[in-house]
Amino acid sequence: GRSRRVTRAEPRDADALQAFLAKRGKTRVLGEDFSTDRLARRFADWPEFSLQSFWVAKDRRDNVVGCMA
């Protein structure tokens, strides 16, 4: 079956999370463009919003398959 685990994002998840958001943004109507440094700018511009604001779901191979903040 499908094995998933959900954890709070850690620094090592930053690149995978950004890639996941970029991929999802391209497929959603009115999706955001996270293909650049937009996520880093959000962290810098929005008080109390950081990588640790995210929970990430990962598959058995440690790929990010979902997230929420």
GROMACS .gro file of C-alpha atoms in nm:
model
   69
    1GLY     CA    1   0.000   0.000   0.000
    2ARG     CA    2   0.087   0.365   0.008
    3SER     CA    3   0.292   0.466   0.304
    4ARG     CA    4   0.292   0.834   0.395
    5ARG     CA    5   0.429   1.021   0.688
    6VAL     CA    6   0.363   1.379   0.788
    7THR     CA    7   0.625   1.587   0.967
    8ARG     CA    8   0.702   1.950   1.027
    9ALA     CA    9   0.929   2.082   0.751
   10GLU     CA   10   1.300   2.096   0.830
   11PRO     CA   11   1.579   2.286   0.653
   12ARG     CA   12   1.665   1.973   0.452
   13ASP     CA   13   1.311   1.983   0.305
   14ALA     CA   14   1.340   2.335   0.161
   15ASP     CA   15   1.438   2.243  -0.197
   16ALA     CA   16   1.190   1.955  -0.223
   17LEU     CA   17   0.909   2.171  -0.082
   18GLN     CA   18   0.985   2.453  -0.325
   19ALA     CA   19   0.992   2.206  -0.617
   20PHE     CA   20   0.661   2.052  -0.504
   21LEU     CA   21   0.495   2.396  -0.478
   22ALA     CA   22   0.632   2.497  -0.820
   23LYS     CA   23   0.499   2.179  -0.982
   24ARG     CA   24   0.157   2.210  -0.817
   25GLY     CA   25   0.131   2.581  -0.898
   26LYS     CA   26   0.166   2.508  -1.268
   27THR     CA   27  -0.128   2.266  -1.268
   28ARG     CA   28  -0.375   2.472  -1.064
   29VAL     CA   29  -0.610   2.735  -1.199
   30LEU     CA   30  -0.471   3.069  -1.078
   31GLY     CA   31  -0.181   2.878  -0.922
   32GLU     CA   32   0.118   3.073  -0.796
   33ASP     CA   33   0.455   3.070  -0.968
   34PHE     CA   34   0.698   2.922  -0.717
   35SER     CA   35   0.959   2.850  -0.981
   36THR     CA   36   1.174   3.142  -0.865
   37ASP     CA   37   1.266   3.262  -0.518
   38ARG     CA   38   0.908   3.355  -0.429
   39LEU     CA   39   0.894   3.122  -0.128
   40ALA     CA   40   1.214   3.272   0.015
   41ARG     CA   41   1.068   3.622  -0.037
   42ARG     CA   42   0.750   3.518   0.143
   43PHE     CA   43   0.954   3.396   0.437
   44ALA     CA   44   1.140   3.728   0.444
   45ASP     CA   45   0.830   3.948   0.398
   46TRP     CA   46   0.565   3.774   0.607
   47PRO     CA   47   0.626   3.793   0.982
   48GLU     CA   48   0.610   3.461   1.163
   49PHE     CA   49   0.592   3.264   0.835
   50SER     CA   50   0.883   3.029   0.778
   51LEU     CA   51   0.977   2.686   0.656
   52GLN     CA   52   0.876   2.554   0.997
   53SER     CA   53   0.521   2.681   0.929
   54PHE     CA   54   0.481   2.389   0.688
   55TRP     CA   55   0.383   2.031   0.747
   56VAL     CA   56   0.498   1.801   0.467
   57ALA     CA   57   0.372   1.459   0.365
   58LYS     CA   58   0.640   1.229   0.224
   59ASP     CA   59   0.630   0.891   0.058
   60ARG     CA   60   0.855   0.596   0.135
   61ARG     CA   61   1.129   0.744  -0.082
   62ASP     CA   62   1.120   1.075   0.108
   63ASN     CA   63   0.954   1.261  -0.182
   64VAL     CA   64   0.722   1.546  -0.083
   65VAL     CA   65   0.372   1.445  -0.193
   66GLY     CA   66   0.171   1.707  -0.006
   67CYS     CA   67   0.197   2.001   0.229
   68MET     CA   68   0.004   2.255   0.432
   69ALA     CA   69   0.096   2.569   0.620
   0.00000   0.00000   0.00000
